[in-house]
CSV table of C-alpha atoms in Angstrom, one decimal:
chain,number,residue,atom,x,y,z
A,19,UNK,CA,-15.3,-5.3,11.8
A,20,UNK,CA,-16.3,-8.2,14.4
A,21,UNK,CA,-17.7,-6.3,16.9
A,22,UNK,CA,-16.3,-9.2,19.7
A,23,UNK,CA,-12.6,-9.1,17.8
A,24,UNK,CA,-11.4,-5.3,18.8
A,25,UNK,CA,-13.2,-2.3,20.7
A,26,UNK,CA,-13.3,0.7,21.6
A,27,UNK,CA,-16.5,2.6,23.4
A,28,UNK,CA,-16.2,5.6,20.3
A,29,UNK,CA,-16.4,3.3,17.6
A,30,UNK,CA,-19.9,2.5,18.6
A,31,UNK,CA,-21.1,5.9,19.2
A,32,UNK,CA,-19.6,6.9,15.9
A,33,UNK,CA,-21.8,4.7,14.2
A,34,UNK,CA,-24.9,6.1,15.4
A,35,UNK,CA,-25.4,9.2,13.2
A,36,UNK,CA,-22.8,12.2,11.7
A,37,UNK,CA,-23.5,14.2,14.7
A,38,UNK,CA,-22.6,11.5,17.2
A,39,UNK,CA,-19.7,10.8,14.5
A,40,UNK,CA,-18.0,13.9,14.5
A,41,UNK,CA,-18.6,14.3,18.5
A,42,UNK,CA,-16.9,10.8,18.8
A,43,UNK,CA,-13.5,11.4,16.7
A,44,UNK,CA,-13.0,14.6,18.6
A,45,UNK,CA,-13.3,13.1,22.2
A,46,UNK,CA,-9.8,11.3,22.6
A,47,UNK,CA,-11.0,9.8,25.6
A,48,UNK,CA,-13.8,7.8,23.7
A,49,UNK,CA,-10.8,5.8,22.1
A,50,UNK,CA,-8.6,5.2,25.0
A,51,UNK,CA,-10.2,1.6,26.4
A,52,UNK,CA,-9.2,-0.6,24.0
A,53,UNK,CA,-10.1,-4.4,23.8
A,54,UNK,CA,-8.7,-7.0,21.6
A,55,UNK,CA,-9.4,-10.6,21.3
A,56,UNK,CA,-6.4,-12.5,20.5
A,57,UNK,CA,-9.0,-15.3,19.1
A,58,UNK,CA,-10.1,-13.3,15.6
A,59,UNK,CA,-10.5,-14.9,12.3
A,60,UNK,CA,-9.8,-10.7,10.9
A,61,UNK,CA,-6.8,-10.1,8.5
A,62,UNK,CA,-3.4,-8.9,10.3
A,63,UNK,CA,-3.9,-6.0,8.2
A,64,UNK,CA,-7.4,-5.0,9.5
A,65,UNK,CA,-6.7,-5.7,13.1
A,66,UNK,CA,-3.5,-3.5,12.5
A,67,UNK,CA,-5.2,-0.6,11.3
A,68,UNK,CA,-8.3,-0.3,13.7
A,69,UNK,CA,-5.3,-0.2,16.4
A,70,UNK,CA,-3.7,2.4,14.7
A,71,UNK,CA,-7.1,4.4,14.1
A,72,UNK,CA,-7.9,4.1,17.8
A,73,UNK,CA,-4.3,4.9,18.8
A,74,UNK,CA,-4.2,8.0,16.9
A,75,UNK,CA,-8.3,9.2,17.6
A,76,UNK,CA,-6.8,8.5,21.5
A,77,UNK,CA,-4.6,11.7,21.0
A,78,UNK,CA,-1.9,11.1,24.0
A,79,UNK,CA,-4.5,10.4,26.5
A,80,UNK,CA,-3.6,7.4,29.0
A,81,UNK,CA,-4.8,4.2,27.7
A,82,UNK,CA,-6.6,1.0,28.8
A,83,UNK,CA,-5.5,-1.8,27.3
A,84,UNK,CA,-7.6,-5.6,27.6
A,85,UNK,CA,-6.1,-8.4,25.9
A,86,UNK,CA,-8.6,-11.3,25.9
A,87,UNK,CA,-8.8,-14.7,24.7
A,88,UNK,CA,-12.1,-16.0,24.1
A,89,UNK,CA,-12.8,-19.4,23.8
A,90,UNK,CA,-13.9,-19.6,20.6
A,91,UNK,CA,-13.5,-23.0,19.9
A,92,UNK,CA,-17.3,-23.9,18.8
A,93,UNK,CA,-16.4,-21.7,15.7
A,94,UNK,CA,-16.3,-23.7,12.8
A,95,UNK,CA,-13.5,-24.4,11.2
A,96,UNK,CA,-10.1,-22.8,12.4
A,97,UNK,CA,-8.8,-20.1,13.7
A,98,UNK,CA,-6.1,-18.1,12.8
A,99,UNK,CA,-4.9,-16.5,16.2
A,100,UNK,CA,-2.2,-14.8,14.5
A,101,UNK,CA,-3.3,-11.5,13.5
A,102,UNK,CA,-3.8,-10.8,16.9
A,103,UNK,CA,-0.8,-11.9,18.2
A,104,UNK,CA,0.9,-10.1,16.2
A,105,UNK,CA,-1.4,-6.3,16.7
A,106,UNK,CA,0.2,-6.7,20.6
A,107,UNK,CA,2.9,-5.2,19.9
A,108,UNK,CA,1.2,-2.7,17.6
A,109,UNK,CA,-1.5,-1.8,20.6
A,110,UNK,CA,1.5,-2.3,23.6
A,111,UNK,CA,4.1,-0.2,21.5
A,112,UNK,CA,2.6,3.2,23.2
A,113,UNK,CA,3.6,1.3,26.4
A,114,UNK,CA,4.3,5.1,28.0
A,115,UNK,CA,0.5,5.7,27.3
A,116,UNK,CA,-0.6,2.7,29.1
A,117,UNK,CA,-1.9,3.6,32.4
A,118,UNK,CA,-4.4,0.3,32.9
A,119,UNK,CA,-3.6,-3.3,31.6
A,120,UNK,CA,-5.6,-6.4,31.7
A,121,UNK,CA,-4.6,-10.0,30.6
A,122,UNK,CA,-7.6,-12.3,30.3
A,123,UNK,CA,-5.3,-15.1,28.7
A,124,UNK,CA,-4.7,-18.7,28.5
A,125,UNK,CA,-0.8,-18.9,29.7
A,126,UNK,CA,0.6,-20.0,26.5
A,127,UNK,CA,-0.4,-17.1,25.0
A,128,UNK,CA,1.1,-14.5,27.4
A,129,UNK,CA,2.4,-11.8,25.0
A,130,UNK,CA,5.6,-11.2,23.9
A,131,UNK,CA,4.8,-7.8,23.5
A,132,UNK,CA,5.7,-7.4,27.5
A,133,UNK,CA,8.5,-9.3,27.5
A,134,UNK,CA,10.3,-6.5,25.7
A,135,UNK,CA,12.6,-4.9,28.6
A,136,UNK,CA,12.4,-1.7,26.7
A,137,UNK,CA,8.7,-1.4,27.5
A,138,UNK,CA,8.0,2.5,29.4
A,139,UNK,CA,5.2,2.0,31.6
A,140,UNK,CA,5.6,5.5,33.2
A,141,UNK,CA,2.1,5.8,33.4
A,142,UNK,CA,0.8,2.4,34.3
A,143,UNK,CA,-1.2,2.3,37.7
A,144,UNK,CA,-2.9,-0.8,37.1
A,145,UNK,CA,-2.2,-4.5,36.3
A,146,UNK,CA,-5.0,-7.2,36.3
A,147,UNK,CA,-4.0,-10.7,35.3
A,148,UNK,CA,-6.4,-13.6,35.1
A,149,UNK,CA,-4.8,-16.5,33.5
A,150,UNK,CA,-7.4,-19.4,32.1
A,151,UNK,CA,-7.3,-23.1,31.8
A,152,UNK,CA,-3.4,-23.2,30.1
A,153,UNK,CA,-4.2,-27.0,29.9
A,154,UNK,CA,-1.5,-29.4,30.4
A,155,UNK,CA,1.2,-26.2,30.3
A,156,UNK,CA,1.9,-26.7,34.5
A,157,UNK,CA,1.7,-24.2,37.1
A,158,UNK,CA,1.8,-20.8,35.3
A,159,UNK,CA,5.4,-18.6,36.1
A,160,UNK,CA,5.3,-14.8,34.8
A,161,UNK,CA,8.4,-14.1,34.7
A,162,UNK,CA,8.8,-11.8,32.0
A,163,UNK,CA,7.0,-9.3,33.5
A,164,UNK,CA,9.8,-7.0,34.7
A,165,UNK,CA,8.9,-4.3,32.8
A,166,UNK,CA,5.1,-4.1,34.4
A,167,UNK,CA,6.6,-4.9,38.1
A,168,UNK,CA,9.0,-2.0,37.7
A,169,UNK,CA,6.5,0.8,36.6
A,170,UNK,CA,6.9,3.6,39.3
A,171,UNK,CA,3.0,4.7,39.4
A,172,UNK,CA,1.7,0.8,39.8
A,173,UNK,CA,-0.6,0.6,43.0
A,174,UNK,CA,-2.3,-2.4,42.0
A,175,UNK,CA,-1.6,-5.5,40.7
A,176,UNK,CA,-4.4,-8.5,40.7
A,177,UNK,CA,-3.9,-11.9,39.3
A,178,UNK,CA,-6.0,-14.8,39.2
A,179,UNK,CA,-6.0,-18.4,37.9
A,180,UNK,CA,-7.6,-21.9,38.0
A,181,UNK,CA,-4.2,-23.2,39.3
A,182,UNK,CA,-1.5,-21.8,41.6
A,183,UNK,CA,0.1,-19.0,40.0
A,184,UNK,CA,3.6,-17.6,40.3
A,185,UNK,CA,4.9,-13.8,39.9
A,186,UNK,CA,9.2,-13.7,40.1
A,187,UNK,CA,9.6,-10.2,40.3
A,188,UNK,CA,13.0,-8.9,39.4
């Protein structure tokens, strides 16, 4: 797997030797920062099942989500963004677990994962949002993000972008 597609710290310490390996898949908390690139040329399939893997390794422990979008426009040829559209709302449907999430997105790919109003984010305390060049798009709104703004545990909520940015809150 692309390393800069989808991460999680255990995956790398898994790799190191059987010892590390076993030590690794039987620390939840190894798997519970997850990062995904929305930019990967990987399968649906693929980026589906490393989710999965790193959803189920994470036990029930709270999670950390980052959503990123990388730039990756010098790549040649296209790229299918896709497959990691669509794992959002494989890695967000745990949305109870979710206790830190971070958008590093261009706006016209805000997910429609969170725009789901059936979203439980009990156990979300953080919310960092840092919208990039969304081109010719206009002054970013998040509106859809009444299920994040409702979370009862949420202490902190960070957003940042290029251009002024709007939050309508419920």
């Amino acid at each position: 797997i692309e390393d800069r597609a989808i991460n999680a710290p255990g995956r790398r310490l898994a790799a190191v030797c059987s010892y590390w390996r076993t030590t690794a898949l039987n620390d939840a908390n190894l798997w519970t920062d997850i990062w995904l690139d929305i930019r990967t040329c990987i399968e649906n399939e693929v980026v589906q099942s490393e989710i999965r893997t790193f959803l189920t390794l994470s036990k029930e422990a709270s999670l950390t989500i980052t959503l990123a979008d990388s730039y990756i426009d010098d790549l040649e040829g296209d790229v299918d963004e896709e497959p990691a559209l669509y794992a959002m709302d494989t890695l967000i449907s745990p949305s109870h677990r979710i206790k830190c999430l971070r958008l590093f997105l261009r706006f016209p790919h805000w997910p429609t994962a969170l725009r789901n109003p059936g979203l439980n984010f009990d156990r979300l305390e953080k919310v960092a949002i840092d919208v990039r060049d969304f081109g010719s798009h206009g002054d970013p709104v998040i509106e859809h993000a009444t299920a994040l703004t409702t979370a009862p545990k949420l202490r902190s909520v960070m957003l940042s972008s290029p251009s002024p940015l709007t939050l309508r809150l419920p």
